[in-house]
PDB file of C-alpha atoms in Angstrom:
ATOM      1  CA  GLU A 241      -2.152   4.004 -22.855  1.00  0.00           C
ATOM      2  CA  ARG A 242      -5.001   2.402 -20.675  1.00  0.00           C
ATOM      3  CA  ARG A 243      -7.759   4.522 -21.586  1.00  0.00           C
ATOM      4  CA  LYS A 244      -7.028   2.789 -25.444  1.00  0.00           C
ATOM      5  CA  ARG A 245      -7.356  -0.903 -23.803  1.00  0.00           C
ATOM      6  CA  LEU A 246     -10.520   0.265 -22.104  1.00  0.00           C
ATOM      7  CA  GLU A 247     -11.636   1.613 -25.207  1.00  0.00           C
ATOM      8  CA  LYS A 248     -11.013  -1.403 -27.372  1.00  0.00           C
ATOM      9  CA  GLY A 249     -13.170  -2.809 -24.932  1.00  0.00           C
ATOM     10  CA  ALA A 250     -10.340  -4.253 -22.245  1.00  0.00           C
ATOM     11  CA  SER A 251     -12.048  -5.694 -19.112  1.00  0.00           C
ATOM     12  CA  TYR A 252     -11.421  -2.717 -16.194  1.00  0.00           C
ATOM     13  CA  PRO A 253      -7.998  -3.715 -14.078  1.00  0.00           C
ATOM     14  CA  VAL A 254      -9.578  -4.604 -10.783  1.00  0.00           C
ATOM     15  CA  GLU A 255      -7.044  -2.543  -8.832  1.00  0.00           C
ATOM     16  CA  LEU A 256      -8.277   0.630 -10.055  1.00  0.00           C
ATOM     17  CA  ILE A 257     -12.540  -0.654  -9.744  1.00  0.00           C
ATOM     18  CA  THR A 258     -13.380   1.288  -6.533  1.00  0.00           C
ATOM     19  CA  HIS A 259     -12.502   4.300  -8.572  1.00  0.00           C
ATOM     20  CA  GLY A 260     -13.822   2.961 -12.380  1.00  0.00           C
ATOM     21  CA  HIS A 261     -16.861   0.961 -11.577  1.00  0.00           C
ATOM     22  CA  PRO A 262     -17.772   2.616  -8.142  1.00  0.00           C
ATOM     23  CA  LYS A 263     -21.335   2.071  -8.159  1.00  0.00           C
ATOM     24  CA  SER A 264     -19.864  -2.370  -7.965  1.00  0.00           C
ATOM     25  CA  MET A 265     -20.382  -4.297  -5.678  1.00  0.00           C
ATOM     26  CA  LEU A 266     -16.906  -4.460  -5.635  1.00  0.00           C
ATOM     27  CA  SER A 267     -16.468  -1.418  -5.087  1.00  0.00           C
ATOM     28  CA  GLU A 268     -18.678  -1.078  -2.088  1.00  0.00           C
ATOM     29  CA  ALA A 269     -17.445  -4.118  -0.102  1.00  0.00           C
ATOM     30  CA  TYR A 270     -14.024  -1.714  -0.510  1.00  0.00           C
ATOM     31  CA  ARG A 271     -15.841   1.223   1.298  1.00  0.00           C
ATOM     32  CA  ASN A 272     -17.010  -1.098   3.831  1.00  0.00           C
ATOM     33  CA  ILE A 273     -14.056  -1.565   4.774  1.00  0.00           C
ATOM     34  CA  ARG A 274     -12.501   1.831   4.167  1.00  0.00           C
ATOM     35  CA  THR A 275     -15.608   2.188   7.443  1.00  0.00           C
ATOM     36  CA  SER A 276     -14.248  -0.412   9.181  1.00  0.00           C
ATOM     37  CA  ILE A 277     -10.483   1.337   9.792  1.00  0.00           C
ATOM     38  CA  LEU A 278     -11.614   4.380   9.980  1.00  0.00           C
ATOM     39  CA  LEU A 279     -13.914   3.500  12.762  1.00  0.00           C
ATOM     40  CA  SER A 280     -11.304   0.874  13.859  1.00  0.00           C
ATOM     41  CA  PHE A 281      -9.731   3.802  16.173  1.00  0.00           C
ATOM     42  CA  SER A 282     -11.114   5.308  18.775  1.00  0.00           C
ATOM     43  CA  GLU A 283      -9.722   8.149  19.150  1.00  0.00           C
ATOM     44  CA  LYS A 284      -8.773   9.535  15.666  1.00  0.00           C
ATOM     45  CA  PRO A 285      -8.730   7.469  12.470  1.00  0.00           C
ATOM     46  CA  PRO A 286      -5.574   5.949  11.719  1.00  0.00           C
ATOM     47  CA  LYS A 287      -3.033   7.474   9.146  1.00  0.00           C
ATOM     48  CA  ARG A 288      -0.247   5.015   8.232  1.00  0.00           C
ATOM     49  CA  ILE A 289      -1.576   1.683   7.480  1.00  0.00           C
ATOM     50  CA  LEU A 290       0.098  -0.891   6.190  1.00  0.00           C
ATOM     51  CA  LEU A 291      -1.134  -4.093   4.381  1.00  0.00           C
ATOM     52  CA  THR A 292       0.482  -7.550   3.942  1.00  0.00           C
ATOM     53  CA  SER A 293      -0.470 -11.287   3.668  1.00  0.00           C
ATOM     54  CA  PRO A 294       1.270 -14.466   4.714  1.00  0.00           C
ATOM     55  CA  ASN A 295       2.057 -15.689   1.348  1.00  0.00           C
ATOM     56  CA  PRO A 296       2.685 -13.472  -1.916  1.00  0.00           C
ATOM     57  CA  SER A 297      -0.270 -13.413  -4.224  1.00  0.00           C
ATOM     58  CA  GLU A 298      -2.978 -12.834  -2.265  1.00  0.00           C
ATOM     59  CA  GLY A 299      -4.096  -9.857  -2.937  1.00  0.00           C
ATOM     60  CA  LYS A 300      -2.169  -7.338  -1.127  1.00  0.00           C
ATOM     61  CA  THR A 301      -1.952  -4.595  -4.147  1.00  0.00           C
ATOM     62  CA  THR A 302      -5.484  -4.612  -5.514  1.00  0.00           C
ATOM     63  CA  THR A 303      -6.558  -4.020  -1.896  1.00  0.00           C
ATOM     64  CA  VAL A 304      -3.575  -1.407  -1.347  1.00  0.00           C
ATOM     65  CA  ILE A 305      -5.160   0.654  -4.081  1.00  0.00           C
ATOM     66  CA  ASN A 306      -9.103  -0.150  -3.715  1.00  0.00           C
ATOM     67  CA  ILE A 307      -8.787   1.118  -0.221  1.00  0.00           C
ATOM     68  CA  ALA A 308      -6.555   4.098  -0.285  1.00  0.00           C
ATOM     69  CA  ILE A 309      -8.411   5.294  -3.880  1.00  0.00           C
ATOM     70  CA  ALA A 310     -12.438   4.662  -0.955  1.00  0.00           C
ATOM     71  CA  LEU A 311     -10.080   6.983   1.602  1.00  0.00           C
ATOM     72  CA  ALA A 312      -9.258   9.320  -1.537  1.00  0.00           C
ATOM     73  CA  GLN A 313     -13.150   9.832  -1.989  1.00  0.00           C
ATOM     74  CA  THR A 314     -13.819  10.958   1.538  1.00  0.00           C
ATOM     75  CA  GLY A 315     -12.041  14.125   0.354  1.00  0.00           C
ATOM     76  CA  ALA A 316      -8.431  13.126   2.325  1.00  0.00           C
ATOM     77  CA  GLN A 317      -5.361  13.119   0.735  1.00  0.00           C
ATOM     78  CA  VAL A 318      -3.872  10.382   0.643  1.00  0.00           C
ATOM     79  CA  VAL A 319      -0.680   8.748  -0.707  1.00  0.00           C
ATOM     80  CA  ILE A 320       0.400   4.965  -1.053  1.00  0.00           C
ATOM     81  CA  ILE A 321       4.096   3.592  -0.543  1.00  0.00           C
ATOM     82  CA  ASP A 322       5.522   1.007  -2.699  1.00  0.00           C
ATOM     83  CA  THR A 323       7.836  -0.544   0.011  1.00  0.00           C
ATOM     84  CA  ASP A 324       7.515  -4.029  -1.659  1.00  0.00           C
ATOM     85  CA  LEU A 325      11.246  -3.353  -2.700  1.00  0.00           C
ATOM     86  CA  ARG A 326      11.513  -7.280  -3.862  1.00  0.00           C
ATOM     87  CA  LYS A 327       8.504  -7.278  -6.517  1.00  0.00           C
ATOM     88  CA  PRO A 328       7.015  -4.521  -6.411  1.00  0.00           C
ATOM     89  CA  ARG A 329       3.812  -3.475  -8.709  1.00  0.00           C
ATOM     90  CA  ILE A 330       2.027  -0.333  -7.816  1.00  0.00           C
ATOM     91  CA  HIS A 331       3.762   1.815 -10.677  1.00  0.00           C
ATOM     92  CA  LYS A 332       2.049  -0.940 -13.222  1.00  0.00           C
ATOM     93  CA  ILE A 333      -0.584  -0.284 -11.634  1.00  0.00           C
ATOM     94  CA  PHE A 334      -0.960   3.236 -12.548  1.00  0.00           C
ATOM     95  CA  ASP A 335       1.174   2.730 -15.941  1.00  0.00           C
ATOM     96  CA  GLU A 336       3.852   4.508 -15.022  1.00  0.00           C
ATOM     97  CA  GLU A 337       8.044   3.492 -15.455  1.00  0.00           C
ATOM     98  CA  ASN A 338       9.118   2.123 -11.338  1.00  0.00           C
ATOM     99  CA  GLY A 339      11.284   5.030 -12.230  1.00  0.00           C
ATOM    100  CA  VAL A 340      13.050   6.956  -9.166  1.00  0.00           C
ATOM    101  CA  GLY A 341      11.527   6.307  -6.397  1.00  0.00           C
ATOM    102  CA  LEU A 342      11.583   5.206  -3.197  1.00  0.00           C
ATOM    103  CA  SER A 343      15.466   3.002  -3.118  1.00  0.00           C
ATOM    104  CA  ASN A 344      16.561   6.459  -4.171  1.00  0.00           C
ATOM    105  CA  PHE A 345      15.536   8.768  -1.399  1.00  0.00           C
ATOM    106  CA  LEU A 346      16.380   6.092   1.157  1.00  0.00           C
ATOM    107  CA  SER A 347      19.800   6.000   0.160  1.00  0.00           C
ATOM    108  CA  GLY A 348      20.289   9.224  -0.421  1.00  0.00           C
ATOM    109  CA  ARG A 349      20.473   9.593  -4.339  1.00  0.00           C
ATOM    110  CA  ALA A 350      16.254  11.781  -4.095  1.00  0.00           C
ATOM    111  CA  GLU A 351      14.024  14.563  -2.654  1.00  0.00           C
ATOM    112  CA  LEU A 352      11.234  13.609  -0.942  1.00  0.00           C
ATOM    113  CA  GLU A 353       9.588  15.560  -3.398  1.00  0.00           C
ATOM    114  CA  SER A 354      10.960  14.204  -6.222  1.00  0.00           C
ATOM    115  CA  ILE A 355       9.604  10.389  -5.811  1.00  0.00           C
ATOM    116  CA  VAL A 356       5.780  11.603  -4.687  1.00  0.00           C
ATOM    117  CA  LYS A 357       3.901  11.324  -7.996  1.00  0.00           C
ATOM    118  CA  GLY A 358       0.395  12.601  -8.741  1.00  0.00           C
ATOM    119  CA  THR A 359      -2.436   9.750 -10.314  1.00  0.00           C
ATOM    120  CA  GLU A 360      -5.371  10.478 -12.439  1.00  0.00           C
ATOM    121  CA  ILE A 361      -7.348   9.742  -9.183  1.00  0.00           C
ATOM    122  CA  PRO A 362      -8.162  12.960  -6.817  1.00  0.00           C
ATOM    123  CA  ASN A 363      -6.137  13.671  -3.481  1.00  0.00           C
ATOM    124  CA  LEU A 364      -4.469  10.148  -4.702  1.00  0.00           C
ATOM    125  CA  PHE A 365      -0.488   9.799  -5.001  1.00  0.00           C
ATOM    126  CA  TYR A 366       1.570   7.163  -4.318  1.00  0.00           C
ATOM    127  CA  ILE A 367       5.532   6.420  -4.167  1.00  0.00           C
ATOM    128  CA  PRO A 368       7.087   3.472  -6.350  1.00  0.00           C
ATOM    129  CA  SER A 369       9.747   1.577  -5.217  1.00  0.00           C
ATOM    130  CA  GLY A 370      12.329   2.512  -7.487  1.00  0.00           C
ATOM    131  CA  PRO A 371      15.346   0.447  -8.418  1.00  0.00           C
ATOM    132  CA  ILE A 372      15.620  -3.012  -6.496  1.00  0.00           C
ATOM    133  CA  PRO A 373      18.284  -2.347  -4.045  1.00  0.00           C
ATOM    134  CA  PRO A 374      20.232  -5.078  -2.466  1.00  0.00           C
ATOM    135  CA  ASN A 375      19.871  -4.637   0.800  1.00  0.00           C
ATOM    136  CA  HIS A 376      16.248  -3.999   0.947  1.00  0.00           C
ATOM    137  CA  SER A 377      15.110  -4.858   5.277  1.00  0.00           C
ATOM    138  CA  GLU A 378      18.432  -2.265   5.887  1.00  0.00           C
ATOM    139  CA  LEU A 379      17.068   0.523   3.844  1.00  0.00           C
ATOM    140  CA  ILE A 380      13.366  -0.266   5.484  1.00  0.00           C
ATOM    141  CA  GLY A 381      14.448   0.001   8.807  1.00  0.00           C
ATOM    142  CA  SER A 382      16.778   3.357   8.152  1.00  0.00           C
ATOM    143  CA  ASN A 383      16.259   6.706  10.174  1.00  0.00           C
ATOM    144  CA  LEU A 384      15.423   8.591   7.305  1.00  0.00           C
ATOM    145  CA  PHE A 385      12.807   6.096   6.544  1.00  0.00           C
ATOM    146  CA  LYS A 386      11.614   7.018  10.007  1.00  0.00           C
ATOM    147  CA  SER A 387      12.123  10.843   9.008  1.00  0.00           C
ATOM    148  CA  MET A 388      10.304  10.505   5.263  1.00  0.00           C
ATOM    149  CA  MET A 389       6.944   9.269   7.219  1.00  0.00           C
ATOM    150  CA  ALA A 390       7.144  11.868   9.574  1.00  0.00           C
ATOM    151  CA  SER A 391       7.267  14.638   6.596  1.00  0.00           C
ATOM    152  CA  LEU A 392       4.742  12.534   4.801  1.00  0.00           C
ATOM    153  CA  GLU A 393       2.464  12.369   7.533  1.00  0.00           C
ATOM    154  CA  GLU A 394       2.375  16.175   7.184  1.00  0.00           C
ATOM    155  CA  ARG A 395       1.557  16.832   3.909  1.00  0.00           C
ATOM    156  CA  PHE A 396      -1.018  13.506   3.590  1.00  0.00           C
ATOM    157  CA  ASP A 397      -4.601  12.470   6.102  1.00  0.00           C
ATOM    158  CA  HIS A 398      -4.122   8.703   5.172  1.00  0.00           C
ATOM    159  CA  ILE A 399      -0.391   6.539   4.550  1.00  0.00           C
ATOM    160  CA  VAL A 400      -0.778   3.222   3.162  1.00  0.00           C
ATOM    161  CA  LEU A 401       2.115   1.291   2.800  1.00  0.00           C
ATOM    162  CA  ASP A 402       2.431  -2.386   0.511  1.00  0.00           C
ATOM    163  CA  SER A 403       5.212  -4.524   1.721  1.00  0.00           C
ATOM    164  CA  PRO A 404       6.433  -8.233   0.971  1.00  0.00           C
ATOM    165  CA  PRO A 405       4.628 -10.490   2.677  1.00  0.00           C
ATOM    166  CA  VAL A 406       5.501 -10.943   6.237  1.00  0.00           C
ATOM    167  CA  LEU A 407       6.739 -15.064   6.096  1.00  0.00           C
ATOM    168  CA  GLY A 408       9.767 -15.459   4.814  1.00  0.00           C
ATOM    169  CA  PHE A 409      11.004 -11.647   5.127  1.00  0.00           C
ATOM    170  CA  ALA A 410      11.661  -9.100   7.547  1.00  0.00           C
ATOM    171  CA  ASP A 411      10.451  -5.895   5.546  1.00  0.00           C
ATOM    172  CA  SER A 412       6.691  -6.246   7.048  1.00  0.00           C
ATOM    173  CA  ILE A 413       7.578  -6.846  10.369  1.00  0.00           C
ATOM    174  CA  ILE A 414       9.949  -4.022  10.880  1.00  0.00           C
ATOM    175  CA  LEU A 415       7.515  -1.689   8.999  1.00  0.00           C
ATOM    176  CA  SER A 416       4.578  -2.889  11.097  1.00  0.00           C
ATOM    177  CA  THR A 417       6.666  -0.863  14.374  1.00  0.00           C
ATOM    178  CA  PHE A 418       6.175   2.621  11.595  1.00  0.00           C
ATOM    179  CA  VAL A 419       1.887   2.008  10.988  1.00  0.00           C
ATOM    180  CA  ASP A 420      -0.919   2.654  13.668  1.00  0.00           C
ATOM    181  CA  GLY A 421      -1.932  -0.862  12.628  1.00  0.00           C
ATOM    182  CA  ILE A 422      -1.768  -3.644   9.860  1.00  0.00           C
ATOM    183  CA  ILE A 423      -4.049  -5.102   7.280  1.00  0.00           C
ATOM    184  CA  LEU A 424      -3.624  -8.554   6.867  1.00  0.00           C
ATOM    185  CA  VAL A 425      -5.194  -9.951   3.397  1.00  0.00           C
ATOM    186  CA  VAL A 426      -5.836 -13.541   2.526  1.00  0.00           C
ATOM    187  CA  LEU A 427      -6.696 -15.373  -0.514  1.00  0.00           C
ATOM    188  CA  GLY A 428     -10.889 -17.215   0.554  1.00  0.00           C
ATOM    189  CA  GLY A 429     -10.391 -21.107  -0.305  1.00  0.00           C
ATOM    190  CA  LYS A 430      -6.139 -20.544  -1.131  1.00  0.00           C
ATOM    191  CA  THR A 431      -4.393 -19.175   2.512  1.00  0.00           C
ATOM    192  CA  PRO A 432      -4.017 -22.172   4.500  1.00  0.00           C
ATOM    193  CA  ARG A 433      -5.253 -21.327   8.229  1.00  0.00           C
ATOM    194  CA  GLU A 434      -1.777 -22.268   9.657  1.00  0.00           C
ATOM    195  CA  THR A 435       0.054 -20.068   7.217  1.00  0.00           C
ATOM    196  CA  LEU A 436      -2.163 -17.253   8.551  1.00  0.00           C
ATOM    197  CA  GLN A 437      -2.252 -17.877  12.322  1.00  0.00           C
ATOM    198  CA  ARG A 438       1.765 -18.214  11.927  1.00  0.00           C
ATOM    199  CA  ALA A 439       1.426 -14.036  10.186  1.00  0.00           C
ATOM    200  CA  LYS A 440      -0.186 -13.284  12.965  1.00  0.00           C
ATOM    201  CA  GLU A 441       1.711 -14.629  15.701  1.00  0.00           C
ATOM    202  CA  VAL A 442       4.721 -13.440  13.911  1.00  0.00           C
ATOM    203  CA  LEU A 443       3.824  -9.658  13.873  1.00  0.00           C
ATOM    204  CA  GLN A 444       2.012  -9.798  17.178  1.00  0.00           C
ATOM    205  CA  GLN A 445       6.006 -10.673  18.964  1.00  0.00           C
ATOM    206  CA  VAL A 446       6.381  -7.168  18.084  1.00  0.00           C
ATOM    207  CA  ASN A 447       3.579  -5.600  18.815  1.00  0.00           C
ATOM    208  CA  ALA A 448       2.178  -4.562  15.278  1.00  0.00           C
ATOM    209  CA  LYS A 449      -1.669  -3.888  15.809  1.00  0.00           C
ATOM    210  CA  ILE A 450      -4.112  -6.199  13.333  1.00  0.00           C
TER     211      ILE A 450
END
């Protein structure tokens, strides 16, 4: 379906630019972020990376997928998890339905293997959110989520999490305790400095590594 759209001359989705237009300036920028991430830890590269932002619509999902593509281009096995159980978008970018996913697994109704999906991009996999549940935070904070992360760590070199905004929801704060580091995404000229400061303080209260 996407190929048909692109053949008709539709613009390439910015969420996949690092794969579709690897020589573009934007792709180069994402590769630079990849380098920064890989060098941000002195001992070994971070395996579990969470991306969030202070507010909605600041570019989280676009950044998640492009950074994951850039990591996969090094030959590393990478999985994206859509932990935004409120407004999931990852499945849309890969032109798939949001069928069985994370919420099914966390509520005991699916095996882990069945929710890990392949993509057309080499070394890149993803886990869609699944149906939107009423108890987002409880599922994210569960022991099952913790054991899932441990299982995925055996199979993948990097686990990249897309999450809801920091302000107004507990989800990102809970998720920050499961990861090696957090990337805070902001929209230049749009994200107010005060909300960024507040998001940073909220994350630092739980000793998150930004």
